XYZ file of C-alpha atoms in Angstrom:
376
model
C -5.693 3.077 -11.013
C -5.079 0.025 -8.817
C -6.078 1.920 -5.724
C -5.849 -0.889 -3.236
C -2.215 -1.742 -3.331
C -2.753 -4.908 -1.402
C -1.618 -7.203 -4.190
C 1.808 -7.141 -2.613
C 1.091 -4.905 0.413
C -0.561 -2.614 1.655
C -1.911 -3.855 2.540
C 3.823 -5.930 0.342
C 13.890 -4.271 -2.515
C 14.903 -5.539 -5.523
C 18.029 -7.593 -4.729
C 19.731 -6.713 -7.982
C 19.758 -3.849 -10.434
C 19.643 -4.068 -14.221
C 23.415 -3.758 -14.492
C 24.020 -6.536 -11.991
C 23.226 -9.859 -13.570
C 24.484 -11.881 -10.632
C 24.275 -11.245 -6.934
C 26.114 -13.152 -4.252
C 24.134 -14.911 -1.547
C 25.832 -12.711 1.030
C 24.696 -9.548 -0.774
C 21.198 -10.873 -1.305
C 20.547 -11.477 2.381
C 22.582 -8.593 3.760
C 20.977 -6.555 6.510
C 19.395 -3.534 4.814
C 20.858 -0.133 5.559
C 18.070 1.103 7.800
C 20.389 2.635 10.361
C 20.657 5.746 8.237
C 19.684 9.034 9.833
C 15.932 9.341 10.296
C 14.732 12.046 7.933
C 12.579 14.708 9.556
C 9.297 15.836 8.019
C 10.892 19.186 7.141
C 13.759 17.476 5.326
C 11.272 15.176 3.598
C 9.351 18.190 2.318
C 12.525 19.800 0.988
C 13.783 16.549 -0.525
C 10.671 15.484 -2.418
C 8.080 18.175 -1.925
C 5.535 16.349 0.221
C 3.411 17.786 2.992
C 3.860 16.517 6.535
C 2.376 13.080 7.105
C 1.411 14.179 10.622
C -1.699 15.692 9.057
C -2.934 12.200 8.207
C -1.283 9.876 10.671
C -0.989 11.357 14.157
C -4.629 10.961 15.237
C -4.836 7.475 13.745
C -1.683 6.338 15.537
C -2.994 7.661 18.843
C -6.265 5.787 18.555
C -4.890 2.558 17.120
C -2.176 2.205 19.760
C -4.624 2.135 22.642
C -4.609 -0.865 24.937
C -6.551 -3.881 23.687
C -9.226 -3.380 26.356
C -10.280 -0.127 24.703
C -11.038 -1.645 21.313
C -14.705 -1.852 22.269
C -14.774 1.932 21.842
C -14.118 1.411 18.144
C -16.755 -1.194 17.406
C -19.744 -2.632 19.208
C -19.243 -6.217 20.242
C -20.535 -8.374 17.363
C -22.030 -11.783 18.029
C -21.684 -14.305 15.223
C -22.039 -18.061 15.171
C -18.560 -19.640 14.893
C -19.510 -21.598 11.754
C -20.788 -18.412 10.089
C -17.553 -16.610 10.913
C -15.491 -19.511 9.607
C -17.312 -19.366 6.289
C -17.014 -15.558 6.124
C -13.267 -15.617 6.648
C -13.010 -18.565 4.273
C -14.552 -16.496 1.504
C -12.092 -13.679 2.238
C -9.240 -16.197 2.089
C -10.437 -17.545 -1.264
C -10.690 -14.059 -2.788
C -7.230 -13.163 -1.545
C -5.778 -16.403 -2.892
C -7.441 -15.825 -6.284
C -6.610 -12.174 -6.859
C -3.429 -11.588 -4.817
C -1.558 -14.880 -5.041
C 1.878 -13.619 -4.001
C 0.518 -11.644 -1.079
C -1.643 -14.565 0.008
C 1.408 -16.824 0.079
C 3.178 -14.257 2.245
C 0.414 -14.409 4.850
C 0.889 -18.132 5.442
C 3.407 -17.623 8.272
C 1.116 -15.301 10.206
C -0.967 -16.519 13.115
C -4.433 -17.706 12.153
C -6.060 -14.731 13.855
C -3.880 -12.249 11.953
C -4.296 -14.115 8.662
C -8.063 -13.848 8.835
C -7.976 -10.166 9.734
C -5.607 -9.280 6.892
C -7.746 -11.235 4.415
C -10.847 -9.341 5.584
C -9.113 -5.972 5.166
C -7.801 -6.983 1.736
C -11.290 -7.907 0.555
C -12.795 -4.633 1.760
C -10.057 -2.658 -0.021
C -10.583 -4.640 -3.200
C -14.335 -4.144 -3.127
C -13.835 -0.418 -2.559
C -11.456 -0.215 -5.508
C -13.890 -2.090 -7.749
C -16.586 0.528 -7.162
C -14.659 2.914 -9.404
C -14.490 0.511 -12.364
C -17.625 -1.513 -11.745
C -21.146 -1.263 -13.208
C -22.091 1.494 -10.728
C -19.253 3.785 -11.834
C -21.691 6.100 -13.648
C -23.368 6.855 -10.318
C -20.148 6.791 -8.325
C -20.852 9.693 -5.989
C -24.046 8.223 -4.537
C -22.521 4.736 -4.599
C -19.587 5.901 -2.484
C -21.918 7.679 -0.064
C -23.815 4.428 0.458
C -20.542 2.502 0.769
C -19.353 4.903 3.478
C -22.599 4.456 5.374
C -22.137 0.710 5.088
C -18.602 1.100 6.479
C -19.979 2.919 9.514
C -22.434 0.052 10.011
C -19.523 -2.398 9.910
C -17.761 -0.480 12.678
C -20.997 -0.363 14.664
C -21.498 -4.128 14.496
C -24.164 -4.125 11.768
C -22.673 -5.878 8.714
C -24.663 -6.027 5.481
C -23.309 -9.321 4.141
C -20.939 -12.141 5.000
C -17.808 -10.339 3.782
C -18.760 -7.290 5.831
C -19.210 -9.584 8.837
C -15.594 -10.731 8.584
C -14.423 -7.119 8.746
C -16.845 -6.344 11.580
C -15.320 -9.178 13.586
C -11.807 -7.970 12.671
C -12.330 -4.371 13.801
C -13.643 -5.679 17.103
C -10.622 -7.900 17.710
C -7.978 -5.334 16.662
C -7.719 -1.609 17.505
C -8.561 -0.451 13.987
C -9.709 3.133 13.492
C -12.313 3.980 10.868
C -10.427 7.003 9.484
C -8.055 5.147 7.125
C -11.042 3.292 5.670
C -12.962 6.534 5.178
C -9.905 8.174 3.685
C -9.662 5.381 1.112
C -13.246 6.069 0.078
C -12.315 9.749 -0.213
C -9.540 8.698 -2.594
C -12.197 7.085 -4.777
C -14.150 10.352 -4.677
C -11.059 12.216 -5.854
C -11.246 10.200 -9.059
C -14.717 11.627 -9.696
C -13.407 15.184 -9.379
C -9.817 15.159 -10.628
C -7.930 13.749 -13.585
C -4.931 16.079 -13.257
C -2.595 16.925 -10.366
C -0.939 20.331 -10.333
C 2.009 19.276 -8.181
C 3.320 16.470 -6.022
C 1.610 17.800 -2.902
C -1.749 17.117 -4.552
C -0.649 13.740 -5.868
C 0.703 12.769 -2.443
C -2.713 13.297 -0.854
C -4.256 11.026 -3.488
C -1.583 8.366 -2.938
C -2.161 8.564 0.805
C -5.893 8.052 0.399
C -5.862 5.145 -2.030
C -2.763 3.282 -0.792
C -1.037 4.829 2.222
C -4.160 4.069 4.209
C -3.610 0.343 3.626
C -0.400 0.485 5.655
C -2.191 2.262 8.508
C -4.944 -0.368 8.516
C -2.418 -3.188 8.567
C -0.042 -2.302 11.416
C -2.477 -3.106 14.273
C -3.141 -6.525 12.723
C 0.440 -7.377 11.785
C 1.672 -6.253 15.170
C 4.890 -4.584 16.268
C 7.780 -6.754 17.456
C 7.955 -6.784 21.287
C 11.688 -6.071 21.097
C 11.282 -3.027 18.836
C 12.788 0.174 20.248
C 11.232 2.490 17.667
C 8.272 4.717 18.415
C 4.888 3.670 17.102
C 4.822 6.865 15.038
C 7.990 5.931 13.130
C 6.694 2.440 12.411
C 3.353 3.787 11.186
C 5.164 6.356 9.054
C 7.169 3.539 7.462
C 3.946 1.622 6.720
C 2.509 4.761 5.162
C 5.642 5.241 3.040
C 5.336 1.706 1.700
C 1.821 2.469 0.520
C 2.940 5.744 -1.051
C 5.827 3.992 -2.818
C 3.523 1.238 -4.070
C 0.993 3.703 -5.481
C 3.654 5.869 -7.131
C 4.955 2.678 -8.753
C 1.436 1.771 -9.908
C 1.105 5.230 -11.446
C 4.432 4.989 -13.275
C 3.628 1.486 -14.516
C 0.185 2.539 -15.794
C 0.931 5.897 -17.472
C -0.072 4.667 -20.927
C -3.187 2.863 -19.712
C -4.343 5.895 -17.714
C -3.668 8.200 -20.677
C -5.980 6.072 -22.836
C -8.739 7.041 -20.386
C -7.797 10.718 -20.485
C -6.110 10.644 -17.074
C -2.627 11.856 -16.170
C -1.544 10.989 -12.622
C 1.707 12.952 -12.907
C 2.657 16.314 -11.351
C 1.930 18.940 -14.000
C 4.570 21.368 -12.740
C 7.268 18.694 -12.923
C 6.252 17.730 -16.458
C 6.592 21.398 -17.425
C 10.030 21.604 -15.835
C 11.216 18.977 -18.322
C 9.514 20.723 -21.227
C 6.664 18.197 -21.272
C 2.883 18.416 -21.191
C -0.179 16.180 -21.452
C 0.296 16.241 -25.223
C 3.604 14.398 -24.821
C 1.960 11.805 -22.564
C -0.796 11.179 -25.110
C 1.659 11.032 -28.034
C 3.243 7.814 -26.750
C 6.719 8.953 -27.817
C 9.642 8.314 -25.465
C 11.881 11.354 -25.836
C 15.077 12.250 -23.988
C 13.036 14.700 -21.902
C 10.601 11.932 -20.981
C 13.439 9.643 -19.910
C 14.921 12.319 -17.647
C 11.500 13.036 -16.175
C 10.940 9.345 -15.495
C 14.331 8.970 -13.832
C 13.314 11.605 -11.303
C 9.926 9.988 -10.681
C 11.515 6.565 -10.148
C 14.051 8.078 -7.736
C 11.193 9.479 -5.677
C 9.381 6.138 -5.508
C 12.583 4.386 -4.429
C 13.098 7.015 -1.750
C 9.781 6.029 -0.179
C 10.709 2.354 -0.312
C 14.009 3.168 1.429
C 12.065 4.850 4.230
C 9.667 1.893 4.473
C 12.455 -0.631 5.157
C 12.852 0.465 8.751
C 9.252 -0.325 9.610
C 9.276 -3.665 7.794
C 11.950 -4.908 10.184
C 10.073 -3.689 13.277
C 6.885 -5.666 12.677
C 6.063 -8.910 14.456
C 8.317 -11.638 13.064
C 5.444 -13.708 11.662
C 4.101 -10.698 9.735
C 7.244 -9.444 8.002
C 7.322 -11.764 4.976
C 4.448 -10.184 2.959
C 5.820 -6.706 3.670
C 9.343 -7.571 2.515
C 7.787 -9.252 -0.532
C 6.029 -5.997 -1.336
C 9.186 -3.954 -1.056
C 11.087 -6.280 -3.334
C 8.422 -6.893 -5.974
C 7.399 -3.277 -6.359
C 11.015 -2.188 -6.659
C 11.379 -4.780 -9.391
C 8.549 -3.069 -11.298
C 10.618 0.122 -11.242
C 13.573 -1.879 -12.539
C 11.363 -3.191 -15.334
C 10.391 0.358 -16.377
C 14.094 1.152 -16.652
C 14.744 -2.039 -18.603
C 11.976 -1.021 -21.022
C 13.929 2.138 -21.826
C 11.492 4.220 -19.723
C 8.724 3.402 -22.180
C 5.696 3.263 -19.915
C 3.648 5.030 -22.584
C 3.218 2.024 -24.865
C 4.489 -0.780 -22.608
C 3.328 -1.999 -19.199
C 6.185 -3.012 -16.915
C 5.664 -6.250 -15.051
C 7.521 -8.827 -13.000
C 7.266 -12.339 -14.395
C 6.085 -15.278 -12.324
C 9.558 -16.847 -12.194
C 11.136 -13.639 -10.871
C 8.404 -13.346 -8.277
C 8.961 -16.881 -7.061
C 12.726 -16.372 -6.902
C 12.253 -13.203 -4.860
C 10.097 -14.830 -2.187
C 12.879 -16.846 -0.466
C 15.032 -13.715 -0.277
C 12.109 -11.770 1.182
C 11.626 -14.564 3.708
C 15.301 -14.406 4.718
C 15.065 -10.668 5.251
C 11.934 -11.151 7.330
C 14.064 -13.089 9.830
C 16.218 -10.051 10.584
C 15.525 -8.942 14.141
C 14.941 -5.284 15.059
C 17.986 -5.362 17.352
C 20.191 -6.371 14.396
C 19.135 -3.252 12.492
C 19.335 -0.713 15.292
C 22.440 -2.039 17.003
């Protein structure tokens, strides 16, 4: 499932397409076309069938954009010995470096305070994701209830262990709201109740819970560029869209793996429109109908990445690199699915280490683009 899409962030655009074997330096670092008309929620619903994101985001944006002196409303003031905190954040750093190497590299330009906070959020997301596949999976419902209670303790200044303490300190320093964290846990619960999604509206809610939430957690830590002229709502929406795009890409990459566990994270009505059903997913055969279906699914994921670009440019300069890395690397996974002949039933698309390393300098160059250059 790969719920916590922090490996490239949510906590993280391909510069070339499969038919373009070479790309000029000028094209590779060109300012992205984010001056396109902002798409309204109504148009978004018509274009790709999703419900309004206001349902999930508006309250969170309101609370997380409060002045810094109101953050005490969100978490009781924790008191930790500096050496204890240093070790706690160090453990978060080590876990991030071990399990999300590319993302960890992208955090190196951030201020120390923001680095630590992002590492703490990453670790919590990873631990939450592991509950689904870990040894307690058989008792997942009660496990998630206890995990949610533990989350509330974190926000009330009562951490259970050292890793929790790092997040407790983070939610005190930054105006983080508990709702995105709770919504991620709810996404885990969805996996105990559902293994099919009737339409994209249902799938969108799942993607929001398990990945879109990561973007909402991250914006207060990454910070918005002082010179940005966009509303906070638009920037948060873009962060949400990155998470949605990442999770849709995870789903498309993992179709075969999920099918082996009896799960189909694809809109049932859209499968039917192409003359397909679960039987075709389980058969492992790539038919013409499957290819056409996949083309539409990939187009949708890319649409969300297009919408996310605007927000990536509006973040604080030191925080943009991991976000641009995410946009590029996840788009490259979609390219890989295409290059595999749309066979995500028996093959798992991936981006090789060399391609990842070559993408990072381009992502860094794009991270230097100033908000004024995009909106001018």
